[in-house]
Short mmCIF file of C-alpha atoms in Angstrom, two decimals:
data_model
loop_
_atom_site.label_atom_id
_atom_site.label_comp_id
_atom_site.label_asym_id
_atom_site.label_seq_id
_atom_site.Cartn_x
_atom_site.Cartn_y
_atom_site.Cartn_z
CA MET A 297 -0.33 0.12 0.01
CA THR A 298 1.34 3.35 -1.24
CA THR A 299 1.73 5.52 2.02
CA GLY A 300 2.00 9.37 2.89
CA ARG A 301 -0.51 11.72 4.02
CA LEU A 302 -3.20 12.70 1.51
CA GLY A 303 -4.26 16.26 1.27
CA VAL A 304 -7.04 17.92 0.04
CA GLY A 305 -4.61 20.77 -0.90
CA GLU A 306 -2.66 18.58 -2.72
CA THR A 307 -5.11 17.07 -4.57
CA LEU A 308 -6.58 20.43 -5.92
CA GLY A 309 -3.22 21.54 -6.79
CA ALA A 310 -2.34 18.51 -9.02
CA LEU A 311 -6.05 18.77 -10.67
CA ASN A 312 -5.65 22.72 -11.62
CA ALA A 313 -1.83 21.67 -12.75
CA ALA A 314 -3.13 19.10 -15.19
CA LEU A 315 -5.64 21.51 -16.77
CA GLY A 316 -2.40 23.87 -17.63
CA PRO A 317 -1.39 27.60 -16.93
CA GLY A 318 -4.16 29.76 -15.94
CA GLY A 319 -5.83 30.37 -12.13
CA PRO A 320 -7.15 27.33 -10.14
CA VAL A 321 -10.64 26.00 -11.06
CA TRP A 322 -11.35 23.10 -9.43
CA ILE A 323 -13.70 23.11 -6.29
CA LYS A 324 -13.71 20.77 -3.76
CA GLU A 325 -17.63 19.32 -2.73
CA THR A 326 -19.20 19.21 0.68
CA ARG A 327 -22.75 19.01 0.18
CA THR A 328 -24.36 15.33 0.59
CA ARG A 329 -26.26 15.09 -2.71
CA HIS A 330 -22.89 15.99 -4.69
CA LEU A 331 -20.70 13.62 -3.00
CA ARG A 332 -23.15 11.08 -4.40
CA SER A 333 -21.80 11.27 -8.00
CA ARG A 334 -18.70 13.04 -7.32
CA ASP A 335 -15.71 14.91 -5.12
CA PHE A 336 -14.54 17.34 -7.19
CA LEU A 337 -15.89 19.33 -9.70
CA ALA A 338 -14.27 21.83 -12.82
CA PRO A 339 -17.69 24.45 -13.62
CA ARG A 340 -18.52 24.42 -17.01
CA ARG A 341 -18.14 28.26 -17.03
CA ALA A 342 -14.18 27.90 -15.72
CA LEU A 343 -13.67 25.14 -18.37
CA GLN A 344 -15.25 27.71 -21.18
CA ALA A 345 -12.98 30.52 -19.99
CA ARG A 346 -9.70 27.96 -20.24
CA PHE A 347 -10.67 25.97 -23.74
CA ASN A 348 -12.62 26.64 -26.79
CA ASP A 349 -16.24 26.20 -26.04
CA GLY A 350 -15.34 24.39 -23.03
CA GLN A 351 -14.17 21.34 -24.45
CA VAL A 352 -11.28 19.97 -22.73
CA PRO A 353 -8.59 17.87 -24.72
CA GLU A 354 -8.53 14.34 -24.74
CA HIS A 355 -5.07 14.48 -23.37
CA VAL A 356 -6.11 16.42 -19.95
CA LEU A 357 -9.05 14.24 -19.62
CA HIS A 358 -5.98 11.41 -19.47
CA ALA A 359 -3.99 13.07 -17.20
CA LEU A 360 -6.81 13.79 -14.80
CA ALA A 361 -7.93 10.14 -15.02
CA CYS A 362 -4.25 8.93 -13.99
CA LEU A 363 -3.37 11.57 -11.98
CA GLN A 364 -0.84 10.78 -9.35
CA GLY A 365 1.65 12.95 -6.90
CA PRO A 366 2.88 13.35 -3.22
CA GLY A 367 -0.63 13.76 -1.34
CA VAL A 368 -2.66 13.16 -4.10
CA ALA A 369 -5.50 11.15 -3.71
CA PRO A 370 -6.18 8.20 -6.28
CA VAL A 371 -8.69 8.83 -8.86
CA LEU A 372 -11.20 6.34 -10.31
CA ARG A 373 -12.91 8.39 -12.74
CA CYS A 374 -13.31 11.88 -14.42
CA VAL A 375 -16.13 12.57 -17.04
CA PRO A 376 -17.70 15.49 -18.68
CA THR A 377 -21.27 16.64 -17.30
CA PRO A 378 -23.68 19.35 -17.75
CA ALA A 379 -22.35 20.66 -14.72
CA GLY A 380 -18.23 20.29 -16.04
CA LEU A 381 -16.01 18.00 -15.31
CA SER A 382 -16.76 15.61 -12.58
CA LEU A 383 -13.80 13.90 -10.75
CA GLN A 384 -14.53 10.98 -8.14
CA LEU A 385 -11.78 9.44 -6.25
CA GLN A 386 -11.39 5.53 -5.33
CA ARG A 387 -13.13 5.54 -2.28
CA PRO A 388 -12.18 2.32 -0.45
CA PRO A 389 -8.09 2.90 -0.88
CA VAL A 390 -8.72 6.67 0.21
CA PHE A 391 -10.45 5.21 3.63
CA GLU A 392 -7.60 2.58 3.91
CA ARG A 393 -4.86 5.53 3.36
CA VAL A 394 -6.39 7.66 5.65
CA LEU A 395 -7.61 5.90 8.51
CA SER A 396 -4.58 3.87 8.30
CA ALA A 397 -2.63 6.66 9.54
CA VAL A 398 -5.18 8.85 11.50
CA ASP A 399 -2.54 10.80 13.73
CA ALA A 400 -0.95 12.47 10.49
CA TYR A 401 -4.60 14.21 10.17
CA THR A 402 -4.21 15.85 13.49
CA ALA A 403 -1.43 18.21 12.75
CA PRO A 404 -1.10 21.00 10.37
CA ALA A 405 -0.65 20.74 6.68
CA SER A 406 2.56 22.68 6.64
CA PRO A 407 4.59 24.00 9.50
CA ALA A 408 5.44 27.54 9.68
CA SER A 409 8.28 29.49 8.64
CA PRO A 410 11.56 28.70 11.22
CA GLY A 411 12.00 31.20 13.47
CA GLN A 412 8.71 33.09 13.00
CA ARG A 413 7.61 34.91 16.02
CA VAL A 414 4.48 36.51 17.29
CA LEU A 415 3.55 39.07 20.16
CA LEU A 416 -0.11 38.83 21.25
CA HIS A 417 -1.01 41.74 23.39
CA CYS A 418 -4.50 42.08 24.86
CA PRO A 419 -5.09 45.33 26.64
CA ALA A 420 -8.21 44.01 28.02
CA LEU A 421 -6.21 42.03 30.63
CA ARG A 422 -4.87 45.15 32.40
CA SER A 423 -8.89 45.56 33.73
CA SER A 424 -10.62 44.39 36.64
CA HIS A 425 -11.96 41.17 36.36
CA CYS A 426 -15.45 41.99 37.30
CA ALA A 427 -15.67 45.18 34.93
CA LEU A 428 -14.51 43.16 32.39
CA ARG A 429 -16.80 43.68 29.14
CA LEU A 430 -18.32 41.23 27.09
CA SER A 431 -16.79 42.65 23.99
CA GLN A 432 -13.15 42.40 26.06
CA LEU A 433 -13.98 38.88 27.15
CA ARG A 434 -14.00 38.35 23.51
CA THR A 435 -10.75 39.69 22.94
CA VAL A 436 -9.25 37.55 25.39
CA LEU A 437 -10.93 34.58 23.61
CA VAL A 438 -9.90 35.24 20.33
CA ALA A 439 -5.95 35.83 21.47
CA ASP A 440 -5.93 32.65 23.46
CA HIS A 441 -7.23 30.58 20.54
CA LEU A 442 -5.18 32.24 18.00
CA ALA A 443 -2.04 31.71 20.20
CA ARG A 444 -3.03 27.86 20.53
CA ALA A 445 -3.36 27.95 16.12
CA LEU A 446 -0.31 29.62 16.05
CA ARG A 447 1.78 27.54 18.30
CA ALA A 448 0.45 24.29 16.43
CA HIS A 449 1.83 25.28 13.64
CA GLY A 450 4.96 25.97 15.18
CA VAL A 451 5.10 29.89 15.82
CA CYS A 452 7.15 31.20 18.95
CA VAL A 453 4.03 33.22 20.61
CA ARG A 454 4.70 35.61 23.49
CA LEU A 455 1.35 36.80 25.14
CA VAL A 456 1.23 40.28 26.74
CA PRO A 457 0.12 41.43 29.52
CA ALA A 458 1.13 39.42 31.95
CA VAL A 459 -1.87 38.92 34.69
CA ARG A 460 -1.42 39.93 38.03
CA ASP A 461 -4.78 40.31 39.38
CA PRO A 462 -5.42 37.00 41.06
CA HIS A 463 -9.45 37.41 40.72
CA MET A 464 -8.68 38.09 37.01
CA LEU A 465 -6.40 34.72 36.83
CA THR A 466 -8.74 32.60 39.01
CA PHE A 467 -11.71 33.85 36.00
CA LEU A 468 -9.39 32.64 33.42
CA GLN A 469 -8.54 29.55 34.84
CA GLN A 470 -12.07 29.13 35.08
CA LEU A 471 -12.47 29.62 31.29
CA ARG A 472 -9.43 27.57 30.35
CA VAL A 473 -7.53 30.23 29.26
CA ASP A 474 -3.91 29.54 29.66
CA TRP A 475 -2.22 33.19 29.93
CA PRO A 476 1.32 33.99 31.47
CA THR A 477 1.35 35.88 35.06
CA ALA A 478 3.66 37.90 36.75
CA SER A 479 4.17 39.40 40.58
CA GLU A 480 5.76 42.66 39.57
CA ARG A 481 5.27 45.60 36.78
CA ALA A 482 7.76 45.79 34.30
CA SER A 483 10.50 48.80 35.06
CA SER A 484 9.28 52.34 33.52
CA HIS A 485 11.81 54.24 34.68
CA THR A 486 13.98 54.28 31.37
CA LEU A 487 11.09 55.31 29.21
CA ARG A 488 9.98 57.96 31.49
CA SER A 489 13.17 59.68 31.36
CA HIS A 490 12.66 59.21 27.58
CA ALA A 491 9.38 60.61 27.81
CA LEU A 492 9.98 64.01 29.95
CA ALA A 493 12.87 64.76 27.29
CA GLU A 494 10.16 64.46 24.72
CA LEU A 495 7.10 65.80 26.07
CA THR A 496 5.35 69.39 26.01
CA SER A 497 3.89 71.00 28.81
CA TYR A 498 0.12 70.96 28.86
CA ASP A 499 -0.69 74.74 28.16
CA GLY A 500 0.62 75.91 31.62
CA ARG A 501 -2.23 74.35 33.66
CA ALA A 502 -1.18 71.71 36.12
CA LEU A 503 -1.76 68.04 35.80
CA SER A 504 -3.49 65.90 37.06
CA PRO A 505 -1.44 63.08 39.12
CA GLY A 506 -0.10 60.20 36.81
CA ILE A 507 -0.08 62.65 33.80
CA LEU A 508 3.00 63.47 32.93
CA GLY A 509 2.59 65.83 29.51
CA ARG A 510 1.22 66.00 25.85
CA LEU A 511 2.71 65.21 22.81
CA CYS A 512 1.52 65.39 19.19
CA LEU A 513 0.74 62.13 17.15
CA LYS A 514 -0.39 64.07 13.98
CA GLU A 515 3.43 64.75 13.32
CA LEU A 516 4.77 61.59 14.41
CA MET A 517 2.21 60.17 11.94
CA GLU A 518 3.56 61.99 9.26
CA GLU A 519 7.11 61.32 10.05
CA GLN A 520 6.49 57.51 10.02
CA GLY A 521 4.53 57.56 7.07
CA CYS A 522 1.99 55.24 8.58
CA THR A 523 -1.38 57.19 8.38
CA ALA A 524 -3.21 54.55 6.65
CA GLY A 525 -5.63 53.07 9.23
CA TYR A 526 -5.17 55.36 11.88
CA ASP A 527 -8.05 57.21 13.13
CA PRO A 528 -7.85 60.67 11.37
CA ASN A 529 -8.88 62.56 14.99
CA LEU A 530 -5.63 61.57 16.47
CA ASP A 531 -3.82 64.41 17.34
CA ASN A 532 -2.62 65.05 20.77
CA CYS A 533 -1.84 62.41 23.55
CA LEU A 534 -1.60 62.69 27.19
CA VAL A 535 1.29 60.54 28.30
CA THR A 536 0.40 58.88 31.41
CA GLU A 537 2.03 56.43 34.10
CA ASP A 538 -0.08 53.81 33.05
CA LEU A 539 0.39 54.28 29.11
CA LEU A 540 4.50 54.04 30.11
CA SER A 541 3.84 50.84 32.11
CA ALA A 542 2.08 49.15 29.36
CA LEU A 543 4.71 50.10 27.01
CA ALA A 544 7.42 49.05 29.28
CA GLU A 545 5.87 45.77 29.48
CA LEU A 546 5.45 45.32 25.88
CA GLN A 547 9.09 46.43 24.96
CA GLU A 548 10.47 43.81 28.18
CA ALA A 549 8.43 41.02 26.78
CA LEU A 550 9.75 41.99 23.09
CA TRP A 551 13.37 41.83 24.09
CA HIS A 552 13.33 39.11 26.54
CA TRP A 553 12.19 36.14 25.13
CA PRO A 554 11.76 33.00 27.53
CA LYS A 555 14.90 30.80 26.57
CA ASP A 556 12.97 27.59 25.14
CA SER A 557 10.73 29.69 22.67
CA HIS A 558 13.00 32.47 21.06
CA LEU A 559 15.26 29.76 18.95
CA GLY A 560 12.64 29.31 16.60
CA LEU A 561 12.34 26.14 14.08
CA ALA A 562 16.09 26.50 12.87
CA GLY A 563 17.44 26.67 16.52
CA VAL A 564 19.09 30.00 15.61
CA PRO A 565 18.10 32.88 18.17
CA ASP A 566 16.74 35.88 17.09
CA THR A 567 16.20 38.77 19.37
CA GLY A 568 15.78 41.50 16.93
CA THR A 569 12.56 43.41 16.50
CA ASP A 570 12.36 43.11 12.72
CA SER A 571 11.65 39.74 12.58
CA CYS A 572 8.58 39.66 15.05
CA LEU A 573 5.25 40.42 14.26
CA VAL A 574 3.39 42.17 17.11
CA ILE A 575 -0.47 42.02 17.29
CA HIS A 576 -2.64 43.74 19.07
CA VAL A 577 -5.98 42.05 19.87
CA VAL A 578 -8.62 44.94 20.85
CA SER A 579 -12.13 45.60 21.23
CA CYS A 580 -13.75 48.19 18.65
CA GLU A 581 -13.96 50.56 22.15
CA GLU A 582 -10.16 49.91 22.59
CA GLU A 583 -8.81 50.32 19.62
CA PHE A 584 -8.49 54.71 19.51
CA GLN A 585 -6.10 54.27 22.54
CA GLN A 586 -4.11 51.10 21.75
CA GLN A 587 -3.27 53.50 18.57
CA LYS A 588 -1.90 56.03 20.78
CA LEU A 589 0.33 53.32 22.38
CA ASP A 590 1.54 52.22 19.29
CA LEU A 591 2.69 55.61 18.06
CA LEU A 592 4.27 56.67 21.15
CA TRP A 593 6.21 53.12 20.92
CA TRP A 594 7.87 54.60 17.61
CA LYS A 595 8.44 57.92 19.47
CA LEU A 596 10.44 56.51 22.59
CA VAL A 597 12.13 53.62 21.79
CA ASP A 598 14.48 53.52 18.85
CA LYS A 599 14.39 50.02 17.87
CA ALA A 600 10.47 49.79 18.38
CA PRO A 601 8.93 47.02 16.37
CA LEU A 602 8.45 47.74 12.75
CA ARG A 603 5.31 45.49 12.40
CA GLN A 604 2.48 46.11 14.68
CA LYS A 605 -0.80 45.27 13.45
CA HIS A 606 -4.43 45.55 14.91
CA LEU A 607 -7.04 42.51 15.40
CA VAL A 608 -10.53 44.44 16.28
CA CYS A 609 -13.04 42.65 17.35
CA GLY A 610 -16.55 43.68 16.55
CA PRO A 611 -18.71 44.90 19.36
CA VAL A 612 -20.87 42.18 21.57
CA LYS A 613 -24.39 43.11 22.10
CA VAL A 614 -27.11 40.88 24.44
CA ALA A 615 -30.39 40.97 22.49
CA GLY A 616 -33.06 43.18 24.02
CA ALA A 617 -30.35 44.86 26.59
CA PRO A 618 -27.55 47.32 26.40
CA GLY A 619 -24.05 44.81 26.67
CA THR A 620 -22.99 47.46 29.25
CA LEU A 621 -25.75 45.88 31.66
CA MET A 622 -23.82 42.41 32.00
CA THR A 623 -19.78 41.55 32.70
CA ALA A 624 -17.97 38.73 31.72
CA PRO A 625 -17.96 37.05 34.95
CA GLU A 626 -21.95 37.70 35.42
CA TYR A 627 -22.43 36.44 31.37
CA TYR A 628 -20.35 33.19 32.68
CA GLU A 629 -22.51 32.41 36.00
CA PHE A 630 -25.28 32.98 33.53
CA ARG A 631 -24.76 30.12 31.27
CA HIS A 632 -23.19 27.92 34.12
CA ALA A 633 -26.74 28.29 35.92
CA GLN A 634 -28.62 27.44 32.70
CA VAL A 635 -26.49 24.43 32.31
CA CYS A 636 -27.06 23.34 35.68
CA LYS A 637 -30.61 23.88 35.41
CA ALA A 638 -30.82 22.04 31.72
CA SER A 639 -28.93 19.14 33.72
CA ALA A 640 -30.99 18.63 36.53
CA LEU A 641 -34.24 18.47 34.22
CA LYS A 642 -32.75 16.38 32.04
CA HIS A 643 -31.34 13.81 34.89
CA GLY A 644 -33.52 14.44 37.84
CA GLY A 645 -32.39 15.87 41.38
CA ASP A 646 -29.74 18.77 41.68
CA LEU A 647 -26.79 17.76 40.04
CA ALA A 648 -25.08 21.11 40.78
CA GLN A 649 -24.00 19.98 44.29
CA ASP A 650 -22.35 16.43 43.13
CA PRO A 651 -18.81 16.80 42.75
CA ALA A 652 -18.73 14.26 39.92
CA TRP A 653 -20.60 16.66 38.00
CA THR A 654 -18.77 20.11 39.02
CA GLU A 655 -16.07 19.61 36.28
CA ILE A 656 -18.50 18.48 33.53
CA PHE A 657 -21.18 21.54 34.48
CA ASN A 658 -17.94 24.02 33.99
CA VAL A 659 -16.78 22.46 30.74
CA LEU A 660 -19.71 22.86 29.29
CA SER A 661 -20.42 26.48 30.43
CA VAL A 662 -17.23 27.11 29.27
CA ALA A 663 -18.05 25.83 25.58
CA THR A 664 -21.02 27.70 25.51
CA VAL A 665 -19.08 30.89 26.09
CA LYS A 666 -16.33 30.00 23.63
CA PHE A 667 -18.64 28.92 20.60
CA GLU A 668 -20.54 32.00 21.12
CA MET A 669 -17.77 34.22 21.38
CA LEU A 670 -15.34 32.14 18.71
CA GLY A 671 -18.32 30.77 16.22
CA THR A 672 -18.69 34.58 14.39
CA ALA A 673 -15.37 35.96 12.62
CA PRO A 674 -13.84 38.30 14.88
CA GLN A 675 -14.19 41.43 12.84
CA SER A 676 -18.22 40.92 12.79
CA GLN A 677 -20.86 42.13 15.62
CA ILE A 678 -22.05 39.28 18.19
CA LEU A 679 -25.69 39.22 19.39
CA LEU A 680 -25.78 37.09 22.38
CA THR A 681 -29.56 35.59 23.13
CA LEU A 682 -29.52 34.81 26.76
CA ALA A 683 -32.55 31.97 26.14
CA ASP A 684 -31.94 28.29 27.48
CA SER A 685 -32.15 27.10 23.70
CA ASN A 686 -28.36 28.15 23.36
CA ILE A 687 -27.22 25.21 26.32
CA SER A 688 -29.71 22.52 24.84
CA THR A 689 -27.64 19.37 23.57
CA LYS A 690 -30.65 19.20 20.80
CA GLY A 691 -29.05 22.48 19.36
CA THR A 692 -26.90 22.18 16.69
CA LYS A 693 -25.19 25.62 16.84
CA SER A 694 -24.23 25.31 20.42
CA GLY A 695 -21.18 24.23 22.21
CA THR A 696 -22.99 22.34 24.23
CA PHE A 697 -24.10 20.11 21.11
CA VAL A 698 -20.48 19.79 20.09
CA MET A 699 -19.29 18.48 23.40
CA TYR A 700 -22.91 15.90 23.86
CA ASN A 701 -21.38 14.32 20.94
CA CYS A 702 -17.92 13.87 22.09
CA ALA A 703 -19.48 12.04 25.04
CA ARG A 704 -21.24 9.95 22.72
CA LEU A 705 -18.35 8.87 21.02
CA ALA A 706 -16.71 8.23 24.25
CA THR A 707 -19.64 6.20 25.82
CA LEU A 708 -19.96 4.25 22.09
CA PHE A 709 -15.96 2.95 22.69
CA GLU A 710 -16.67 2.52 26.40
CA SER A 711 -19.53 0.31 25.45
CA TYR A 712 -17.23 -1.71 22.96
CA LYS A 713 -14.64 -2.04 25.57
CA CYS A 714 -17.26 -3.57 28.30
CA SER A 715 -18.56 -5.83 25.53
CA MET A 716 -15.38 -6.89 24.66
CA GLU A 717 -14.26 -7.79 28.59
CA GLN A 718 -17.37 -9.73 28.49
CA GLY A 719 -16.40 -12.30 25.68
CA LEU A 720 -18.98 -10.81 23.13
CA TYR A 721 -16.98 -9.26 20.81
CA PRO A 722 -13.03 -9.86 19.99
CA ASN A 723 -10.06 -7.78 20.30
CA PHE A 724 -9.59 -5.04 17.90
CA PRO A 725 -7.61 -6.48 14.96
CA PRO A 726 -4.94 -4.45 13.36
CA VAL A 727 -5.80 -1.99 10.95
CA SER A 728 -3.89 -3.73 7.96
CA SER A 729 -6.65 -6.47 8.35
CA LEU A 730 -9.68 -4.67 7.94
CA ASP A 731 -11.61 -4.22 4.97
CA PHE A 732 -11.94 -0.61 4.06
CA SER A 733 -14.69 -1.59 1.20
CA LEU A 734 -17.27 -2.32 3.55
CA LEU A 735 -17.55 1.64 4.60
CA HIS A 736 -20.28 2.82 1.76
CA ASP A 737 -22.82 4.63 3.40
CA GLU A 738 -22.84 7.64 2.32
CA GLY A 739 -22.27 9.28 6.05
CA GLU A 740 -19.28 7.33 6.41
CA TRP A 741 -17.74 9.15 3.13
CA LEU A 742 -19.15 12.31 4.37
CA LEU A 743 -17.19 11.95 7.76
CA LEU A 744 -14.11 11.42 6.25
CA PHE A 745 -14.02 13.42 3.08
CA ASN A 746 -15.22 16.42 4.74
CA SER A 747 -13.95 16.21 8.29
CA ILE A 748 -10.78 13.69 8.42
CA LEU A 749 -9.13 14.47 5.27
CA PRO A 750 -9.19 18.28 5.05
CA PHE A 751 -8.45 18.54 9.21
CA PRO A 752 -4.72 19.53 8.60
CA ASP A 753 -5.29 22.13 5.88
CA LEU A 754 -8.02 23.57 8.30
CA LEU A 755 -4.98 23.74 10.87
CA SER A 756 -2.74 25.51 8.66
CA GLN A 757 -5.63 28.28 7.75
CA THR A 758 -6.54 29.19 11.52
CA ALA A 759 -2.91 30.15 11.79
CA VAL A 760 -2.74 32.34 8.28
CA LEU A 761 -1.88 35.91 9.34
CA ASP A 762 -1.18 38.25 6.33
CA CYS A 763 1.09 40.51 8.09
CA THR A 764 2.45 41.81 4.41
CA ALA A 765 -1.06 43.77 3.75
CA PRO A 766 -0.47 47.45 3.73
CA GLY A 767 -2.11 49.51 6.45
CA LEU A 768 -2.79 49.11 10.30
CA HIS A 769 -5.25 46.05 10.38
CA ILE A 770 -4.88 42.52 10.59
CA ALA A 771 -7.58 39.91 9.53
CA ALA A 772 -7.68 36.41 11.31
CA ARG A 773 -10.04 33.38 10.62
CA THR A 774 -10.50 32.16 14.49
CA GLU A 775 -14.34 31.64 13.45
CA MET A 776 -12.94 28.56 11.61
CA MET A 777 -12.88 25.25 14.25
CA CYS A 778 -15.74 26.37 15.90
CA LYS A 779 -17.81 26.36 12.67
CA PHE A 780 -16.15 23.02 11.71
CA LEU A 781 -16.99 21.17 14.88
CA VAL A 782 -20.15 22.13 14.74
CA GLN A 783 -20.57 20.63 11.53
CA LEU A 784 -18.86 17.65 12.20
CA SER A 785 -21.03 16.70 15.49
CA MET A 786 -24.15 17.62 12.90
CA ASP A 787 -22.40 14.95 10.40
CA PHE A 788 -21.25 12.54 13.06
CA SER A 789 -24.90 12.99 15.28
CA SER A 790 -26.57 12.30 11.83
CA TYR A 791 -24.81 9.33 11.00
CA TYR A 792 -25.26 7.48 14.08
CA ASN A 793 -28.50 8.07 14.73
CA ARG A 794 -29.38 6.26 11.46
CA VAL A 795 -26.15 3.49 11.70
CA HIS A 796 -26.20 1.11 14.37
CA ILE A 797 -22.16 0.51 14.96
CA LEU A 798 -22.20 -2.07 17.81
CA GLY A 799 -24.60 -4.92 16.09
CA GLU A 800 -25.18 -8.48 17.41
CA PRO A 801 -21.97 -10.53 18.43
CA ARG A 802 -22.04 -12.50 15.18
CA PRO A 803 -18.64 -13.05 13.51
CA HIS A 804 -20.02 -12.39 10.18
CA LEU A 805 -20.56 -8.42 11.05
CA PHE A 806 -17.58 -8.14 13.15
CA GLY A 807 -15.28 -7.17 10.05
CA GLN A 808 -17.92 -3.86 9.26
CA MET A 809 -18.42 -2.86 12.81
CA PHE A 810 -14.88 -2.80 13.76
CA VAL A 811 -14.02 -0.67 9.94
CA ARG A 812 -17.13 1.79 11.36
CA LEU A 813 -15.38 1.70 14.57
CA GLN A 814 -11.82 2.95 12.87
CA LEU A 815 -13.75 5.66 11.06
CA LEU A 816 -15.42 6.78 14.05
CA ARG A 817 -12.06 6.67 16.42
CA ALA A 818 -10.57 9.14 13.04
CA VAL A 819 -13.46 11.23 14.47
CA GLN A 820 -12.88 11.35 17.83
CA LYS A 821 -9.01 11.94 17.20
CA VAL A 822 -9.80 14.72 15.12
CA LEU A 823 -12.88 16.01 17.22
CA HIS A 824 -10.43 15.99 20.38
CA ALA A 825 -7.77 17.91 18.35
CA GLY A 826 -10.13 20.87 17.74
CA LEU A 827 -11.28 21.21 20.78
CA ALA A 828 -7.55 21.46 21.97
CA MET A 829 -7.61 24.21 19.90
CA LEU A 830 -10.11 25.92 22.01
CA GLY A 831 -8.68 24.85 25.53
CA LEU A 832 -11.35 22.32 25.99
CA PRO A 833 -11.28 19.02 27.43
CA PRO A 834 -13.44 15.80 25.89
CA LEU A 835 -16.14 14.45 28.07
CA SER A 836 -16.91 10.79 28.84
CA HIS A 837 -20.51 11.56 29.25
CA ILE A 838 -23.09 14.25 30.05
#
């Protein structure tokens, strides 16, 4: 059997290359009704633009039917249809290749460039935890998820600011946000000296405590040539002790990376600022203040980072009420109470007082919060609906639904294990002995082709940052993982509700049972890897 990881990207690349010079044409099908007859399609209109009257030469059709290469899935047939060129893969060999090397499909498709470093700055964490707004909570969760995605991709990541407030630390741990801590502030003495040399007085008026003076930012923007993306109303900045303290911590983090993180993939230390990308993850309310800090950094520090980008998160509003009426801790406690209430109605009794359920309720509450905050593209507005339906296991859009199906998978494999120990089923055979031609249900191909096979590409896409684009702002696709896990859970739930996996203990049925279990074992590994990108542990039961 041929070895090596198959890839959607590699297969699409080879298909497009076989058509000759020109832009990409082929698309991967995802819908069940299309996957019944094809896996990839070259649309007729695109072919008409590439070839005269859309007639694909015979030698091209032959090349497509015999397509081979590293990571390229084996082709069964490629035929002209009214929709365009339809291509179907050899499904049993694809099942075998993928399900015989599942671990290869839980890692990114390609690693990051050697030595790539990103400093993620989340100003919201300088707030008091009890005053943390919902829009600020969103920035924290986006920064945490982005850090996990980048690290999985091989990027060295530094998180700022370090948390000093013990109440904020407890809240972050409750949310399963992995963030550094510190007991002391970084020294701003040197920056203060530089600032006092640059600042002007404030029109002769007495300054309030903590304010050092005024700095004209408009002139600085013109000097730096960095007006693109900056607020045109930026003019004078009151330089405060708090601003200098924040700036000192950023500078300290930029110049003193931990010994185990600054070597990069090539093993060559690089402490310069040019190779580091600084991303400020801010709410739309915080961006104006952060722009002042950017410019102040350039003004006071000779070797300030050349690449500073803003990832601006849209507002978070509560349906029927202003978002300011609910703080982040209140929002979490509200969702936690709903989870406890729903479980009490489902199972009976006051399970919230049962220590065995405490961890489950905490995970379900965090999953609900994270899927609500991360399931929408960061730049878009979120409108929260506080109804109980958002935490139901029957709702297909929620984090609770994803965790419910995670638990269903765990229960399935625990049931198999118990039955095996009772002698009803034999031990799981070697994967090499499984007959993958027994996987012919359309739900089985849907799980493999839409979830397992493209997962490495998804991991790579969530870590993509276009830091070379002009302007101040940068985009991130932090919503992709939540949407993927929801769709995976929907496809699994539909399949699991329709197909009986653990059949009667009859030898002639074991072959199909084992090959289905191997497929669902792969689904479980992908699901666990996706949840890890959100900082969520798998659940064994709900």
